[in-house]
Amino acid sequence: MKVKTLILGAGAAGLMAAAHAGPDTLLVDHAKAPGEKIRISGGGRCNFTNMHCDFDNYLGANPHFHKSALTRYTQWDFIELVSKHGIAWHEKTLGQLFCDGKATQIVAMLMAELEQAGAKLWLKTNIKGVSHNGAEFSVRLEREGKSITVTANNLIVATGGKSIPKMGATGLAYDIARQFGHTVTDTRPGLVPFTFDKDRFAPISGVAVDSRITCNGTRFDEALLFTHRGLSGPAVLQISSYWHEGQEIAVNLLPTTDLESILKGKRRSDGRKSLTTELAHHLPARLVDHLAQSMDFKGNLGDLSDPRIAVLCEGLTAWQLKPSGTEGYRTAEVTLGGIDTGSLNSKTMMSKTVQGLYFIGEAVDVTGWLGGFNFQWAWSSAVAAGQAV
Ligand code: FDA
């Protein structure tokens, strides 16, 4: 069988590319259903883009690579598409846009676009091998127990990264990239909870606070959640993408409270109040109890000296923590690193060395923050390749 364009992977990027690649396009995936990560994303409502999408919301070895695709297919283009399909949406927080209804509406929208473009989708199809004779790609597939070889002028690889192997993630895109002489940068889990030795935070599992977390010069002001195995919540997921094994993070548990002034003022006006009672006005009581021993929350406000207040404030606003690791690809929302952008054309996502070979979406070394930025990269890089073929 011969097609003009064969796309591997019917996730966010592959579906979007198929909708733009023209009628002679075949999209294949080993999964039973297309867009499975879209379906489970955003708590089932899909945080499909971010109104404030900007170049600074992305990590990668080349800080400029993603600019071209994101400029030519923006968050506003995707919002227009969603609205054209009559899908109601809302901003939750920080520009994050979610469906009012279900994430499956986004999958249905992409399927409708794909069908309108005349592209075909084969599910439950295994990819057995890829070769190239200088002019055409040959891809050996296994479908319904039969072997089929599809030849194509263009091959778009959209099989994603390594996150959540249970959902069908494989390293196929990296293998194909290496096979064709591309470099794959080190990969690691991103947007992932931290773990700590000895279930350190198990006693306060479920406690959430507003926080500011800093690591390697980057900081995020969002919620932090203590869990049985460590730390989670948006601020933690965000900073995990900037953290490397063995490093410390600095946690400010009171990013919007001037605790020093409060304690100095109340030392005069409310000296007989206990320190823990006062702290429980600013932090969850279970957290104050948990920290009381290690941070020495003893005595009444009237007993506090200036140096003691300074030490207390330092402890609560620059709490140094060393995660033992992360939950890994099992729960990571994304894969950091990936196919080296140095050998891809940023306008088309095509290989600079193999004519007709494209890599898009999470497989590429471009990773967004939490908040709809990763889907926006999937849409934008897919449109770039889909229009180029
Ligand atoms: P994606 O992983 O979507 O698709 C890859 C496809 O390739 C899959 O269909 C897979 O079955 C197929 N495939 C893989 N290996 C194969 C093989 N060997 N043979 C055949 N097929 C193969 N982002 C965001 O912006 N907003 C959000 O709300 C969320 N929420 C979220 C929640 C959770 C739980 C996760 C895990 C991730 C998110 N994300 C997110 C991230 C987002 O899901 C991710 O960035 C995109 O899905 C990446 O799109 P891709 O198409 O590149 O890969």
Coordinates of C-alpha atoms and ligand atoms in Angstrom, one line a residue:
M1 CA 0.0 0.0 0.0
K2 CA 1.3 3.5 -0.8
V3 CA 0.3 6.9 0.7
K4 CA 1.8 10.3 0.4
T5 CA 2.1 10.8 4.2
L6 CA 2.3 8.2 7.0
I7 CA 1.9 9.5 10.6
L8 CA 3.0 7.3 13.5
G9 CA 1.1 7.9 16.7
A10 CA -2.5 9.1 17.0
G11 CA -2.1 11.3 20.1
A12 CA -2.5 15.0 20.3
A13 CA 0.2 15.8 17.8
G14 CA -0.5 13.0 15.3
L15 CA -4.2 13.7 15.2
M16 CA -3.6 17.4 14.6
A17 CA -1.0 16.7 11.9
A18 CA -3.4 14.3 10.1
A19 CA -6.0 17.1 10.0
H20 CA -3.5 19.3 8.1
A21 CA -1.6 16.8 6.0
G22 CA -4.1 16.4 3.2
P23 CA -6.3 13.5 2.0
D24 CA -3.6 11.0 1.1
T25 CA -2.6 10.5 4.7
L26 CA -2.6 7.4 7.0
L27 CA -2.3 7.7 10.8
V28 CA -1.5 4.6 12.8
D29 CA -1.4 3.8 16.5
H30 CA -1.0 0.6 18.6
A31 CA -3.7 1.9 21.0
K32 CA -7.4 0.9 20.9
A33 CA -8.5 4.6 20.9
P34 CA -7.0 7.8 19.6
G35 CA -5.9 10.7 21.9
E36 CA -5.9 8.7 25.1
K37 CA -3.8 11.3 27.0
I38 CA -6.2 14.0 25.8
R39 CA -9.0 12.0 27.3
I40 CA -7.5 11.8 30.8
S41 CA -5.9 15.2 30.8
G42 CA -6.9 18.1 33.0
G43 CA -8.9 15.8 35.3
G44 CA -11.0 14.7 32.3
R45 CA -11.6 18.2 31.1
C46 CA -8.4 18.8 29.1
N47 CA -6.4 21.9 29.7
F48 CA -6.1 22.3 26.0
T49 CA -4.1 25.6 25.8
N50 CA -3.1 28.6 27.8
M51 CA -4.1 32.2 27.0
H52 CA -0.7 33.5 28.1
C53 CA 1.3 31.0 26.1
D54 CA 4.7 32.6 25.6
F55 CA 8.2 31.4 24.5
D56 CA 9.4 31.5 28.1
N57 CA 7.0 28.8 29.1
Y58 CA 9.1 26.1 27.5
L59 CA 12.4 24.2 28.3
G60 CA 14.8 22.7 25.8
A61 CA 18.4 22.8 24.8
N62 CA 17.7 25.4 22.2
P63 CA 15.6 28.2 23.8
H64 CA 14.6 29.5 20.3
F65 CA 13.6 26.3 18.5
H66 CA 9.9 26.3 19.5
K67 CA 9.3 30.0 18.6
S68 CA 8.6 29.6 14.9
A69 CA 5.8 26.9 15.2
L70 CA 4.2 28.6 18.2
T71 CA 4.1 31.9 16.3
R72 CA 2.5 30.5 13.2
Y73 CA -0.1 28.4 15.0
T74 CA -1.0 30.1 18.3
Q75 CA -3.3 29.5 21.3
W76 CA -5.8 31.8 19.6
D77 CA -5.9 29.6 16.5
F78 CA -6.7 26.6 18.7
I79 CA -9.3 28.5 20.7
E80 CA -10.9 29.5 17.4
L81 CA -11.0 25.8 16.3
V82 CA -12.5 24.7 19.6
S83 CA -15.1 27.5 19.4
K84 CA -15.9 26.6 15.7
H85 CA -16.8 23.1 16.9
G86 CA -19.2 24.5 19.5
I87 CA -17.1 23.3 22.5
A88 CA -17.8 25.4 25.6
W89 CA -14.7 26.3 27.6
H90 CA -13.6 28.4 30.5
E91 CA -10.4 29.8 32.1
K92 CA -9.7 28.0 35.4
T93 CA -6.7 30.0 36.6
L94 CA -3.5 31.6 35.2
G95 CA -4.8 31.5 31.6
Q96 CA -5.4 27.7 31.7
L97 CA -8.3 26.9 29.4
F98 CA -10.5 23.8 30.0
C99 CA -13.6 22.3 28.4
D100 CA -16.8 22.9 30.3
G101 CA -17.8 19.4 29.4
K102 CA -15.4 16.5 28.7
A103 CA -12.0 16.1 27.3
T104 CA -13.3 13.6 24.8
Q105 CA -14.9 16.6 23.0
I106 CA -11.4 17.6 22.0
V107 CA -10.7 14.1 20.7
A108 CA -14.0 14.1 18.8
M109 CA -13.1 17.5 17.3
L110 CA -9.8 16.3 16.1
M111 CA -11.4 13.2 14.6
A112 CA -13.9 15.3 12.8
E113 CA -11.1 17.5 11.4
L114 CA -9.1 14.4 10.3
E115 CA -12.1 12.9 8.6
Q116 CA -12.9 16.2 6.8
A117 CA -9.3 16.3 5.6
G118 CA -9.8 12.8 4.1
A119 CA -7.1 11.2 6.3
K120 CA -7.4 7.6 7.5
L121 CA -6.8 6.2 11.0
W122 CA -5.7 2.7 11.8
L123 CA -5.8 1.7 15.5
K124 CA -4.5 -1.5 17.1
T125 CA -1.7 -1.4 14.6
N126 CA 1.9 -2.4 15.6
I127 CA 4.9 -0.7 14.0
K128 CA 7.5 -3.4 13.3
G129 CA 10.2 -1.4 11.5
V130 CA 11.0 1.6 9.3
S131 CA 13.4 1.9 6.4
H132 CA 14.2 4.4 3.7
N133 CA 15.5 3.9 0.2
G134 CA 16.6 7.4 -0.4
A135 CA 13.2 8.4 -1.9
E136 CA 10.5 6.7 0.0
F137 CA 9.9 5.3 3.5
S138 CA 8.7 1.7 4.0
V139 CA 7.0 0.9 7.3
R140 CA 6.2 -2.6 8.3
L141 CA 3.0 -2.8 10.2
E142 CA 1.0 -5.6 11.9
R143 CA -2.7 -5.3 11.9
E144 CA -5.4 -7.8 12.6
G145 CA -2.8 -10.5 12.6
K146 CA -1.5 -9.5 9.1
S147 CA 1.8 -7.9 8.0
I148 CA 1.4 -4.9 5.8
T149 CA 4.1 -2.7 4.3
V150 CA 3.1 0.9 3.7
T151 CA 5.3 3.1 1.6
A152 CA 5.2 6.9 2.0
N153 CA 6.9 10.0 0.7
N154 CA 6.7 11.6 4.1
L155 CA 6.9 10.0 7.5
I156 CA 5.8 12.1 10.5
V157 CA 6.8 10.6 13.8
A158 CA 4.4 11.6 16.6
T159 CA 4.7 8.7 19.1
G160 CA 5.3 11.0 22.1
G161 CA 7.7 10.5 25.0
K162 CA 8.2 8.0 27.8
S163 CA 5.7 9.3 30.3
I164 CA 3.0 6.8 31.5
P165 CA 4.1 3.6 29.8
K166 CA 0.8 2.0 31.1
M167 CA -1.0 4.3 28.6
G168 CA 1.1 3.0 25.7
A169 CA 4.1 5.3 25.8
T170 CA 7.2 3.8 24.2
G171 CA 10.6 5.1 23.1
L172 CA 9.8 4.5 19.5
A173 CA 10.3 8.1 18.3
Y174 CA 13.8 8.1 19.8
D175 CA 14.7 4.7 18.2
I176 CA 13.6 6.0 14.8
A177 CA 15.5 9.3 15.3
R178 CA 18.7 7.4 16.2
Q179 CA 18.2 5.0 13.3
F180 CA 18.3 8.0 10.9
G181 CA 21.4 9.5 12.5
H182 CA 19.7 12.0 14.8
T183 CA 20.9 12.7 18.4
V184 CA 18.5 12.2 21.3
T185 CA 19.3 14.3 24.4
D186 CA 19.1 12.8 27.9
T187 CA 15.5 12.3 28.8
R188 CA 14.0 12.5 32.3
P189 CA 10.5 12.8 33.8
G190 CA 9.0 16.3 34.1
L191 CA 5.9 17.7 35.8
V192 CA 6.2 14.9 38.3
P193 CA 5.8 14.7 42.2
F194 CA 8.9 14.5 44.4
T195 CA 9.5 11.5 46.7
F196 CA 11.3 11.7 50.1
D197 CA 13.0 9.1 52.2
K198 CA 11.0 7.3 55.0
D199 CA 7.7 8.8 53.8
R200 CA 8.7 11.9 55.6
F201 CA 5.5 13.8 54.9
A202 CA 3.1 10.9 55.4
P203 CA 1.7 12.4 58.7
I204 CA 0.6 15.5 56.9
S205 CA -0.5 13.9 53.7
G206 CA -3.4 15.9 52.2
V207 CA -2.3 19.2 53.6
A208 CA -2.1 22.0 50.9
V209 CA -0.6 25.5 51.2
D210 CA 0.2 28.3 48.8
S211 CA 3.9 28.3 48.3
R212 CA 6.8 29.7 46.3
I213 CA 9.3 27.1 45.3
T214 CA 12.7 27.9 43.9
C215 CA 15.3 25.7 42.2
N216 CA 18.2 26.6 39.9
G217 CA 17.1 30.2 39.6
T218 CA 13.5 29.5 38.6
R219 CA 10.5 29.9 40.9
F220 CA 6.8 29.2 40.9
D221 CA 4.1 30.6 43.1
E222 CA 1.4 28.0 43.3
A223 CA -0.1 25.4 45.6
L224 CA 2.0 22.7 47.3
L225 CA 0.5 19.5 48.4
F226 CA 2.1 17.1 51.0
T227 CA 1.5 13.5 50.0
H228 CA 2.2 10.1 51.6
R229 CA 5.3 9.7 49.5
G230 CA 6.5 13.3 49.2
L231 CA 5.4 16.5 47.6
S232 CA 3.0 17.3 44.8
G233 CA 0.7 20.1 43.7
P234 CA 1.2 22.6 40.8
A235 CA 4.2 24.4 42.3
V236 CA 6.0 21.1 42.8
L237 CA 5.2 19.7 39.4
Q238 CA 6.4 22.9 37.8
I239 CA 9.7 23.1 39.6
S240 CA 10.3 19.3 39.1
S241 CA 11.2 20.2 35.5
Y242 CA 14.0 22.4 36.6
W243 CA 15.3 20.0 39.3
H244 CA 18.2 17.5 38.9
E245 CA 18.9 14.5 41.0
G246 CA 20.7 15.4 44.3
Q247 CA 19.7 19.1 44.3
E248 CA 17.8 21.0 47.0
I249 CA 14.7 23.0 46.5
A250 CA 13.8 26.1 48.6
V251 CA 10.2 26.3 49.8
N252 CA 8.6 29.5 51.0
L253 CA 5.5 28.5 52.9
L254 CA 4.4 32.1 53.4
P255 CA 5.0 33.9 50.1
T256 CA 2.5 36.6 50.6
T257 CA 2.8 37.1 54.4
D258 CA 5.3 39.4 56.1
L259 CA 5.7 37.1 59.1
E260 CA 8.6 39.0 60.6
S261 CA 6.5 42.2 61.0
I262 CA 3.5 40.3 62.3
L263 CA 5.6 38.5 65.0
K264 CA 7.3 41.7 66.0
G265 CA 4.0 43.6 66.2
K266 CA 2.2 40.8 68.1
R267 CA 5.1 40.3 70.5
R268 CA 4.1 43.7 71.9
S269 CA 0.3 43.6 71.5
D270 CA -0.3 39.9 72.2
G271 CA 2.7 38.6 74.1
R272 CA 1.0 35.8 76.0
K273 CA -0.3 34.1 72.9
S274 CA 1.6 30.9 72.0
L275 CA 3.8 30.9 68.9
T276 CA 2.0 27.8 67.5
T277 CA -1.4 29.5 67.9
E278 CA -0.2 32.5 66.0
L279 CA 1.4 30.4 63.2
A280 CA -1.8 28.4 62.9
H281 CA -3.5 31.7 61.7
H282 CA -1.2 31.7 58.7
L283 CA -0.6 28.0 58.0
P284 CA -2.7 24.8 58.3
A285 CA -2.6 23.7 62.0
R286 CA -1.5 20.1 61.0
L287 CA 1.5 21.6 59.2
V288 CA 2.4 23.8 62.2
D289 CA 2.2 20.8 64.5
H290 CA 4.4 18.7 62.2
L291 CA 7.1 21.4 61.9
A292 CA 6.9 22.4 65.6
Q293 CA 9.7 20.1 66.7
S294 CA 12.2 20.5 63.9
M295 CA 11.7 24.3 63.7
D296 CA 11.5 24.7 67.5
F297 CA 8.1 26.4 67.7
K298 CA 8.2 26.8 71.6
G299 CA 7.0 29.5 74.0
N300 CA 4.9 32.6 73.7
L301 CA 5.2 35.6 71.3
G302 CA 6.4 37.8 74.1
D303 CA 9.5 35.6 74.6
L304 CA 10.7 35.9 71.0
S305 CA 14.0 37.8 70.5
D306 CA 14.8 39.5 67.1
P307 CA 17.4 36.8 66.2
R308 CA 14.9 34.0 67.1
I309 CA 12.2 35.7 64.9
A310 CA 14.7 35.9 62.0
V311 CA 15.6 32.2 62.3
L312 CA 11.9 31.2 62.4
C313 CA 11.1 33.3 59.3
E314 CA 14.1 31.9 57.5
G315 CA 12.9 28.4 58.3
L316 CA 9.4 29.0 57.0
T317 CA 10.3 31.1 54.0
A318 CA 13.5 29.4 52.8
W319 CA 12.9 25.8 53.9
Q320 CA 15.6 23.7 52.2
L321 CA 14.4 20.3 51.1
K322 CA 16.3 17.6 49.3
P323 CA 14.0 15.2 47.4
S324 CA 15.3 11.7 47.2
G325 CA 13.8 11.4 43.7
T326 CA 10.6 11.7 41.7
E327 CA 7.7 9.4 41.0
G328 CA 9.3 8.8 37.6
Y329 CA 7.7 8.1 34.2
R330 CA 4.9 6.2 35.9
T331 CA 3.1 9.5 36.7
A332 CA 5.1 12.2 35.0
E333 CA 3.0 14.4 32.7
V334 CA 5.8 14.9 30.3
T335 CA 9.3 13.8 29.2
L336 CA 12.0 16.4 29.4
G337 CA 14.7 16.2 26.6
G338 CA 14.2 14.1 23.5
I339 CA 15.1 14.5 19.8
D340 CA 17.8 17.1 19.4
T341 CA 16.3 20.2 17.8
G342 CA 19.7 21.1 16.2
S343 CA 19.0 18.7 13.4
L344 CA 15.3 19.7 12.8
N345 CA 14.0 22.6 10.7
S346 CA 12.0 24.8 13.2
K347 CA 9.6 26.0 10.5
T348 CA 8.6 22.5 9.2
M349 CA 9.9 20.1 11.9
M350 CA 11.5 18.2 9.1
S351 CA 14.9 16.5 9.6
K352 CA 17.8 18.5 8.1
T353 CA 19.4 15.3 6.9
V354 CA 16.6 13.0 5.8
Q355 CA 14.1 14.5 3.3
G356 CA 10.5 13.8 4.3
L357 CA 11.2 12.7 7.9
Y358 CA 9.4 14.8 10.5
F359 CA 9.3 14.7 14.3
I360 CA 6.6 16.5 16.3
G361 CA 5.1 16.8 19.8
E362 CA 6.5 15.5 23.0
A363 CA 9.2 13.3 21.3
V364 CA 11.1 16.5 20.4
D365 CA 13.3 18.3 23.0
V366 CA 10.7 21.0 23.8
T367 CA 8.8 20.7 27.1
G368 CA 6.2 23.1 28.3
W369 CA 5.2 24.2 31.8
L370 CA 2.1 22.8 33.4
G371 CA -1.1 24.7 32.3
G372 CA -1.9 23.8 28.7
F373 CA 1.5 24.6 27.2
N374 CA 2.3 21.0 26.2
F375 CA -0.8 20.5 24.2
Q376 CA -0.2 23.9 22.6
W377 CA 3.3 22.6 21.5
A378 CA 1.7 19.4 20.2
W379 CA -0.9 21.5 18.1
S380 CA 1.7 24.0 16.8
S381 CA 4.4 21.5 15.9
A382 CA 1.8 19.3 14.3
V383 CA 0.4 22.1 12.1
A384 CA 4.0 23.1 11.1
A385 CA 4.7 19.5 9.8
G386 CA 1.1 18.9 8.5
Q387 CA 1.3 22.0 6.3
A388 CA 4.8 21.3 5.1
V389 CA 4.2 17.8 3.7
Ligands
FDA1 P1 1.0 11.5 23.0 O1 1.6 10.7 24.1 O2 -0.3 12.2 23.2 O3 0.7 10.5 21.7 C1 1.5 9.5 21.3 C2 0.8 8.4 20.6 O4 1.7 7.5 20.1 C3 -0.1 7.6 21.6 O5 -1.4 7.5 21.0 C4 0.5 6.2 21.7 O6 -0.4 5.2 21.8 C5 1.3 6.2 20.3 N1 2.4 5.3 20.4 C6 3.5 5.4 21.2 N2 4.4 4.4 21.0 C7 3.9 3.7 19.9 C8 4.3 2.6 19.2 N3 5.5 1.9 19.5 N4 3.5 2.1 18.2 C9 2.4 2.7 17.9 N5 1.9 3.8 18.5 C10 2.6 4.3 19.5 N6 -0.7 18.7 28.7 C11 -1.5 19.9 28.6 O7 -1.1 20.8 27.9 N7 -2.6 20.0 29.4 C12 -3.1 19.1 30.2 O8 -4.1 19.2 30.8 C13 -2.3 17.9 30.3 N8 -2.7 16.9 31.2 C14 -1.9 15.7 31.2 C15 -2.3 14.7 32.1 C16 -1.6 13.5 32.2 C17 -2.0 12.5 33.1 C18 -0.5 13.3 31.3 C19 0.2 12.0 31.3 C20 -0.1 14.3 30.4 C21 -0.8 15.6 30.4 N9 -0.4 16.6 29.5 C22 -1.1 17.7 29.5 C23 0.7 16.4 28.6 C24 0.2 16.0 27.2 O9 -0.7 14.9 27.3 C25 1.3 15.7 26.2 O10 2.2 16.7 26.2 C26 0.8 15.4 24.8 O11 -0.2 14.4 24.9 C27 1.9 15.1 23.9 O12 1.3 14.8 22.6 P2 2.0 13.8 21.6 O13 1.0 13.6 20.5 O14 3.4 14.2 21.3 O15 2.1 12.4 22.4

